[in-house]
mmCIF file of C-alpha atoms in Angstrom:
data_model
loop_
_atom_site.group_PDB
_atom_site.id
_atom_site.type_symbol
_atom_site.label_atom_id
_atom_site.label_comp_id
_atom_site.label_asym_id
_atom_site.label_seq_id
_atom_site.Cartn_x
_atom_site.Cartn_y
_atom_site.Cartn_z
ATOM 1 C CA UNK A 1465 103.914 -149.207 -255.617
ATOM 2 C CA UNK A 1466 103.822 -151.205 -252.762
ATOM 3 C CA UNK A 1467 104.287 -148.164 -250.350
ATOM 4 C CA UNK A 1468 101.363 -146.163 -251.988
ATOM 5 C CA UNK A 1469 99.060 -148.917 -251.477
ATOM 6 C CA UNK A 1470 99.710 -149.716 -247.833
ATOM 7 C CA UNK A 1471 98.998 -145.551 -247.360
ATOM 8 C CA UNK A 1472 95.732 -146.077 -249.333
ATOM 9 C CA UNK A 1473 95.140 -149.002 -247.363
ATOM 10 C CA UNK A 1474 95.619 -147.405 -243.987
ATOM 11 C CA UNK A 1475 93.824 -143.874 -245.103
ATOM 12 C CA UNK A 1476 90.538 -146.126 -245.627
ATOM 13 C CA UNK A 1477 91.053 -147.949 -242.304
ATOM 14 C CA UNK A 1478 91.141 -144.650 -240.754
ATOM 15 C CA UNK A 1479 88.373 -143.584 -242.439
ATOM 16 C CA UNK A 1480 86.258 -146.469 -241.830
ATOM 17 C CA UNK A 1481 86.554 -145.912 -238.103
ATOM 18 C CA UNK A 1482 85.625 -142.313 -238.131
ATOM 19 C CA UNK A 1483 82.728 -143.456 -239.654
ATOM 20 C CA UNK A 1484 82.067 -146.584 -237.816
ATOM 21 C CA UNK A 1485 82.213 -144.678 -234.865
ATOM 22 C CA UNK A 1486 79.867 -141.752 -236.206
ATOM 23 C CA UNK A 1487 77.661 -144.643 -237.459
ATOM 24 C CA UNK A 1488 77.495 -148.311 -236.378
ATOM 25 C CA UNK A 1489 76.182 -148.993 -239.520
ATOM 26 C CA UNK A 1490 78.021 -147.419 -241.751
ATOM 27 C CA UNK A 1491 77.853 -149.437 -245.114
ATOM 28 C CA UNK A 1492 81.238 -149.523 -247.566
ATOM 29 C CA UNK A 1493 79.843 -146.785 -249.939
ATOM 30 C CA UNK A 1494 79.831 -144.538 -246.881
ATOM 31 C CA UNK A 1495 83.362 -145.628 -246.025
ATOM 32 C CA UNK A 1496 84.051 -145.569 -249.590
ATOM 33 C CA UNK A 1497 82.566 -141.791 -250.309
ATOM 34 C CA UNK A 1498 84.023 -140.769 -246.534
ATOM 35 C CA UNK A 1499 87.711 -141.534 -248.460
ATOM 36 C CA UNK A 1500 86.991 -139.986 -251.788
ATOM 37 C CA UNK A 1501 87.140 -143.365 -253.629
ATOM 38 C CA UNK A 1502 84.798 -145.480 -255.714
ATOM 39 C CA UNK A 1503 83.524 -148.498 -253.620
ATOM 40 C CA UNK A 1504 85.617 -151.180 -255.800
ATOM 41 C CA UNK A 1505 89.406 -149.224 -254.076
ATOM 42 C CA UNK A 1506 87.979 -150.180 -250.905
ATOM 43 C CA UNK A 1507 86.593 -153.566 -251.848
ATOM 44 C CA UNK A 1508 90.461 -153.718 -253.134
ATOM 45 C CA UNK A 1509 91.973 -153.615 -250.168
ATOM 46 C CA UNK A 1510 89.093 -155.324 -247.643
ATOM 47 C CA UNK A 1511 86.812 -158.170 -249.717
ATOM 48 C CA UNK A 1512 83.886 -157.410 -247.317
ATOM 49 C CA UNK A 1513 82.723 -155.133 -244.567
ATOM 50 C CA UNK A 1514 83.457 -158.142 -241.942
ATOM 51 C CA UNK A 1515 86.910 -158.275 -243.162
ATOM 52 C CA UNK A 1516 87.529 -154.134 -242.566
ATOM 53 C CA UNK A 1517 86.226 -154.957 -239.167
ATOM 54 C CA UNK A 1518 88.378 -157.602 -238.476
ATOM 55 C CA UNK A 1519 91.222 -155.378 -239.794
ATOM 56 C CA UNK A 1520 90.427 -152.437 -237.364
ATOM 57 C CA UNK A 1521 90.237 -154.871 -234.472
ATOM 58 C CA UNK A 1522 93.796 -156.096 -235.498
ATOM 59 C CA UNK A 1523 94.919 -152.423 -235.455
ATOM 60 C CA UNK A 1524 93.161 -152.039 -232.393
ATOM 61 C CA UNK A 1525 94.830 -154.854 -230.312
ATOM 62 C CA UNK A 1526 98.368 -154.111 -231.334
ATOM 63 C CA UNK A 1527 97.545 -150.611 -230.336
ATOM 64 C CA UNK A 1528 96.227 -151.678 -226.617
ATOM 65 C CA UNK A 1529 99.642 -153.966 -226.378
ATOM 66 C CA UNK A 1530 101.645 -151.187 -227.599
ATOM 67 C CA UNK A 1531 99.848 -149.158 -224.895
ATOM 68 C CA UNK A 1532 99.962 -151.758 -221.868
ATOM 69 C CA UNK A 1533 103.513 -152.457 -222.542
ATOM 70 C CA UNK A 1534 104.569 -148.836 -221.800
ATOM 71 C CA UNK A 1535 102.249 -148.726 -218.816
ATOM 72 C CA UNK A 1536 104.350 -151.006 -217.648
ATOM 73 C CA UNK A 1537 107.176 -149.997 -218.163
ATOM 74 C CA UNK A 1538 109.574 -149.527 -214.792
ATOM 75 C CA UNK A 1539 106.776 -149.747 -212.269
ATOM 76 C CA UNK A 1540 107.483 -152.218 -209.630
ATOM 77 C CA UNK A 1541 104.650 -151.226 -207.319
ATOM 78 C CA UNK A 1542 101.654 -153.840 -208.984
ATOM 79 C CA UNK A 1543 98.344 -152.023 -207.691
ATOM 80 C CA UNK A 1544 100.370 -148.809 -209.468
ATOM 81 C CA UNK A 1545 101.121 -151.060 -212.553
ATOM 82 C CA UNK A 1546 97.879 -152.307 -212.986
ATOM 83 C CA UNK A 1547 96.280 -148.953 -212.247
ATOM 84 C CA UNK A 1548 98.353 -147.342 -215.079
ATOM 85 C CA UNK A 1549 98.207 -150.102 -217.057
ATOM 86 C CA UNK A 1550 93.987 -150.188 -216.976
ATOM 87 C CA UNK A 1551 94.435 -146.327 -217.287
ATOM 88 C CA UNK A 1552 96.674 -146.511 -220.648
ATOM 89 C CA UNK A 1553 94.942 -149.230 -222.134
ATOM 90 C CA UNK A 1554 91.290 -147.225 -221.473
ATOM 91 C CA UNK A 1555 92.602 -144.153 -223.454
ATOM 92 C CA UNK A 1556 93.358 -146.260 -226.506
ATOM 93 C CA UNK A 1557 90.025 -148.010 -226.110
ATOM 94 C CA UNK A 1558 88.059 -145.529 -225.024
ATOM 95 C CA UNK A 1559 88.300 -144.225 -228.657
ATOM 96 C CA UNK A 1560 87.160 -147.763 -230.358
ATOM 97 C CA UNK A 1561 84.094 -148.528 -227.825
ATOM 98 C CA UNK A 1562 81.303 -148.877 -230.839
ATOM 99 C CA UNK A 1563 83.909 -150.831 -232.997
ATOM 100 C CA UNK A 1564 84.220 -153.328 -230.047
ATOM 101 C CA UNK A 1565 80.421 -153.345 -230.243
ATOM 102 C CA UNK A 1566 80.866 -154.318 -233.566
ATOM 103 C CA UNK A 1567 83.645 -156.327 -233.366
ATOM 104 C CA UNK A 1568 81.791 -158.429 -230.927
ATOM 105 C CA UNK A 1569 79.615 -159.454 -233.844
ATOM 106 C CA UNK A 1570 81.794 -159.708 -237.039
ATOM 107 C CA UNK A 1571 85.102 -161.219 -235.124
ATOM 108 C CA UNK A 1572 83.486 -162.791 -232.444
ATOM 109 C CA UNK A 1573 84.104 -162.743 -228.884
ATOM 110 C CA UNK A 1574 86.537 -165.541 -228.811
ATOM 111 C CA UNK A 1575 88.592 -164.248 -231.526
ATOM 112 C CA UNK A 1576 88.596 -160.635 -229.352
ATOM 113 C CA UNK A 1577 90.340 -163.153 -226.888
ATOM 114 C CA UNK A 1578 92.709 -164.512 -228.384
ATOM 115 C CA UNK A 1579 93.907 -160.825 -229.921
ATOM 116 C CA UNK A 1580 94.638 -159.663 -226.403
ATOM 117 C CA UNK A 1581 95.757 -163.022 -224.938
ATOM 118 C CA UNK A 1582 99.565 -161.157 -224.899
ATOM 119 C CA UNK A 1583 98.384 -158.397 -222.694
ATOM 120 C CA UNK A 1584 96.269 -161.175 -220.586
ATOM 121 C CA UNK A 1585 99.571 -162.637 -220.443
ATOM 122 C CA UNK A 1586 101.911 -159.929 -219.092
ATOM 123 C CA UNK A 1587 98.673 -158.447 -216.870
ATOM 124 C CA UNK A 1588 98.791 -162.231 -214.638
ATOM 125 C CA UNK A 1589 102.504 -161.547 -214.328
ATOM 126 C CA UNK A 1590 101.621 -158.135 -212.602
ATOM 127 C CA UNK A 1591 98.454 -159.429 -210.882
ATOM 128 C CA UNK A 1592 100.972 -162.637 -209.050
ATOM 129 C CA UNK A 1593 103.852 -159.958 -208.369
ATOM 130 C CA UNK A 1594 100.844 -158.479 -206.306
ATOM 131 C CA UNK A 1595 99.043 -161.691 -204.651
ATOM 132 C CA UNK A 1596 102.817 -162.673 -203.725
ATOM 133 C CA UNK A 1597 103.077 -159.327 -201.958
ATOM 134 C CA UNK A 1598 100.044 -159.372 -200.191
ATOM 135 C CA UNK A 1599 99.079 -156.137 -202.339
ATOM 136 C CA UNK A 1600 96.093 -158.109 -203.454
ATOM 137 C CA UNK A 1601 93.941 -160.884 -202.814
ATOM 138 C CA UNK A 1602 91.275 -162.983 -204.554
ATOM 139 C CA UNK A 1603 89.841 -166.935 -204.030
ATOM 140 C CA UNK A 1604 90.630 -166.536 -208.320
ATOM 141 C CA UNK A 1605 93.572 -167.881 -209.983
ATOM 142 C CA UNK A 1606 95.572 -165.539 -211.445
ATOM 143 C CA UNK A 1607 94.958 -166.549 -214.953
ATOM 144 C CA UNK A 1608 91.093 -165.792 -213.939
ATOM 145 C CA UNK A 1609 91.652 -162.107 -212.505
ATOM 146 C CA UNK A 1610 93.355 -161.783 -215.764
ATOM 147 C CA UNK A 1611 90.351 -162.127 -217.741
ATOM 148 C CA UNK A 1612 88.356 -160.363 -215.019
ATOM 149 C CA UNK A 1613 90.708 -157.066 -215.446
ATOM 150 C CA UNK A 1614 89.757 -157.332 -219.169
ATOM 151 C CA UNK A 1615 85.852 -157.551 -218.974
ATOM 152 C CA UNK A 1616 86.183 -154.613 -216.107
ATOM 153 C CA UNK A 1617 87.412 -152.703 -219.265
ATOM 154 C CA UNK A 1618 84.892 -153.980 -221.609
ATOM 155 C CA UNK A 1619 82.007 -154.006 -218.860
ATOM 156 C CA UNK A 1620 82.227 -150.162 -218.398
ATOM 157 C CA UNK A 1621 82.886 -149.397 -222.294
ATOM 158 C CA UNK A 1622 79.216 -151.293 -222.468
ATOM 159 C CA UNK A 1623 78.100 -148.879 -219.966
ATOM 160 C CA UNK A 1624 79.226 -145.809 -221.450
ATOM 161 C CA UNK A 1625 78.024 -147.307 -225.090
ATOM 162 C CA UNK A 1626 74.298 -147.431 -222.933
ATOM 163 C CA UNK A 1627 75.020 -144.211 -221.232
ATOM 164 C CA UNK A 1628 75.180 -145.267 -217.996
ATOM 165 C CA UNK A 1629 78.553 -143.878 -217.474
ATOM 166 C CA UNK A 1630 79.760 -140.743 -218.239
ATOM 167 C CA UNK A 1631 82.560 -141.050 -220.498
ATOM 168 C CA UNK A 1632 85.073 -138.663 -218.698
ATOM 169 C CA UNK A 1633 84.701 -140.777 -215.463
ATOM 170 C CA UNK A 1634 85.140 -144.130 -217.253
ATOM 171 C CA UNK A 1635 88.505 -144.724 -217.553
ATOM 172 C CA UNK A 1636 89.262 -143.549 -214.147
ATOM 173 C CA UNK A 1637 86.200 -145.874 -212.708
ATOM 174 C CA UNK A 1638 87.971 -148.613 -215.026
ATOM 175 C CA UNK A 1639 91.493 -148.607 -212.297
ATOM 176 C CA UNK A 1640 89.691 -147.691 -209.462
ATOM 177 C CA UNK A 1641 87.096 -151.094 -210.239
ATOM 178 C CA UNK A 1642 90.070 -153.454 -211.264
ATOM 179 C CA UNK A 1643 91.839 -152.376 -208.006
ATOM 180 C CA UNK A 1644 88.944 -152.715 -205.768
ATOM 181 C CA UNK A 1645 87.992 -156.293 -207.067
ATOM 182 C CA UNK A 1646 91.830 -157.342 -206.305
ATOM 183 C CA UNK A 1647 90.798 -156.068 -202.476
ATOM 184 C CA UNK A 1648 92.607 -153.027 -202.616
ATOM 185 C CA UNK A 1649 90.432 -150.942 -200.601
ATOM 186 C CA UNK A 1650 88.566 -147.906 -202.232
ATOM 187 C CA UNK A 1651 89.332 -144.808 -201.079
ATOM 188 C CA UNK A 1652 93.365 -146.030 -201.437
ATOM 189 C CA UNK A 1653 92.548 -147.165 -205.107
ATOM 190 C CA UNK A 1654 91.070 -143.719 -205.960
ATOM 191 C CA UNK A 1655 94.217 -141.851 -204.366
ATOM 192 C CA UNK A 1656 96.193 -143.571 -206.313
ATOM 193 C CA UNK A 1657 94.004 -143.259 -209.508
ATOM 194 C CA UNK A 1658 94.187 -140.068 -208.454
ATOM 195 C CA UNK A 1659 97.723 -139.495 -208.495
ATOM 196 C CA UNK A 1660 98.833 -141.285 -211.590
ATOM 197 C CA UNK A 1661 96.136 -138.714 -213.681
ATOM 198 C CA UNK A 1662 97.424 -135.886 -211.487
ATOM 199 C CA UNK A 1663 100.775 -136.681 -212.923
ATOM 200 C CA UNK A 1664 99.762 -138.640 -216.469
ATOM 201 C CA UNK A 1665 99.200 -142.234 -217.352
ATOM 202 C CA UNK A 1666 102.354 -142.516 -218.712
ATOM 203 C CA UNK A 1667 104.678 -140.786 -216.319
ATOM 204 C CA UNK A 1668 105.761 -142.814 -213.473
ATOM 205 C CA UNK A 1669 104.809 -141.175 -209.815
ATOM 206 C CA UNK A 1670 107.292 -141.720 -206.725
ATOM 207 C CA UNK A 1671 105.213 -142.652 -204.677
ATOM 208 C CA UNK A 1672 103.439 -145.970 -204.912
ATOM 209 C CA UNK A 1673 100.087 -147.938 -203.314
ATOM 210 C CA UNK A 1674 102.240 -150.298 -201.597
ATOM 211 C CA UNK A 1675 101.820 -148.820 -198.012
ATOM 212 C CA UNK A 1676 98.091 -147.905 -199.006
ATOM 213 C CA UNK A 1677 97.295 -151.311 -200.369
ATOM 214 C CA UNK A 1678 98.879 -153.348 -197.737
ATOM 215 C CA UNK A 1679 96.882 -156.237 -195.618
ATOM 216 C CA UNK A 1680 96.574 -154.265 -192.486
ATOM 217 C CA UNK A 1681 95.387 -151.241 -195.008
ATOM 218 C CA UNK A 1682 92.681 -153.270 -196.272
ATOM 219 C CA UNK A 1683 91.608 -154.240 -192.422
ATOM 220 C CA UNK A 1684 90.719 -150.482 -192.042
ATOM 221 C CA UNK A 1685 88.413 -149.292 -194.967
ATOM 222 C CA UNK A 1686 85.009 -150.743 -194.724
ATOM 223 C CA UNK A 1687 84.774 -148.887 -198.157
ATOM 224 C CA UNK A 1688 85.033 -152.763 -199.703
ATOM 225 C CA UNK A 1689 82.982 -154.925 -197.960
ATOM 226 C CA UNK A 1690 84.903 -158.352 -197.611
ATOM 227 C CA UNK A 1691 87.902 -156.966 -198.823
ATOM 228 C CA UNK A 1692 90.105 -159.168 -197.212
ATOM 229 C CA UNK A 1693 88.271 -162.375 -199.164
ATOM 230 C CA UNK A 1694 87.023 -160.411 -202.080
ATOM 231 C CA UNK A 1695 85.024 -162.429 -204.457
ATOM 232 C CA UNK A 1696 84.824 -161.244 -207.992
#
């Protein structure tokens, strides 16, 4: 019994965010009529529309973790971690930018927070690995560009919600952005963008950005202005 209701319960979570992401607004009889039940099966399962949210957003962040973790997963190089990781994590969430929207408003943006505060977590382990290198470089602690590699993510999700960004471009502007504000010079944080998609997010590539992201790399490309004290 138990079984069959956690399968109802998850075929109306999917079904909410199909329509959630047809329609912001979508009300619980829409979700409801969407799943082929009467409104009280959904009230059921979720007491309020707040509370489906909230539910989604859940399913959401243990998706992106599930995500990141993999990204991470045998890279050593950090500027290719971080790429792949901002790359992985942006093809989960690429899918759930109007439910953020919403989510903004019914969870709040602190409680958004704390649901990613593992991925925060392991991301400043990959963003030190790189300062201690010399890979990257910021005036920030590292428990700062941590929360700056998030709102990169949910800065151009925004944009793309506003249509400012074409969503095909996004999540590659995503790693090439999070690079570039570690100092990582431009043009080598688009190769290497470049050559993670050429070979998928979740594949790992030979070939890494530590020669293209070293110090006397960033000296080079005036493609960052101030690279070498970036500011962020």
């Amino acid at each position: 019994m138990a079984g069959r209701a956690d399968a109802n319960r998850r075929r109306i979570m999917d079904i909410a965010l199909a329509e959630l992401l047809r329609d912001a607004d979508a009300s619980m009889d829409q979700i409801a009529r969407a799943a082929g039940v009467v409104r009280r099966t959904v009230y059921g399962h979720f007491p309020s529309r707040d509370a489906l949210i909230v539910a989604l957003v859940d399913d959401v962040a243990e998706t992106v973790g599930a995500a990141h973790a993999a990204a991470l997963h045998g890279v050593d190089d950090p500027a290719e971690a971080l790429a792949r990781s901002v790359l992985a994590v942006w093809e989960i969430a690429d899918g759930y930018r109007l439910l953020i929207s919403l989510a903004q408003r019914s969870v709040t943006v602190e409680g958004i927070h704390r649901r990613l505060e593992p991925v925060r977590l392991e991301t400043a382990t990959v963003l030190q690995r790189g300062l201690d290198a010399g890979q990257f470089t910021s005036p920030l602690p590292v428990t700062a560009l941590a929360y700056v590699r998030e709102q990169v993510i949910f800065g151009l999700m925004q944009a793309v919600n506003e249509g400012l960004l074409p969503p095909e471009d996004a999540g590659r502007s995503a790693a090439v952005t999070a690079l570039a504000t570690l100092g990582v010079p431009v043009g080598a944080a688009t190769e290497l963008v470049a050559r993670i998609l050429a070979t998928g997010t979740a594949g790992n590539t030979t070939e890494t950005a530590g020669n293209a992201a070293a110090p006397d790399a960033r000296a080079s490309d005036a493609a960052v202005p101030g690279s070498g004290d970036i500011g962020v």
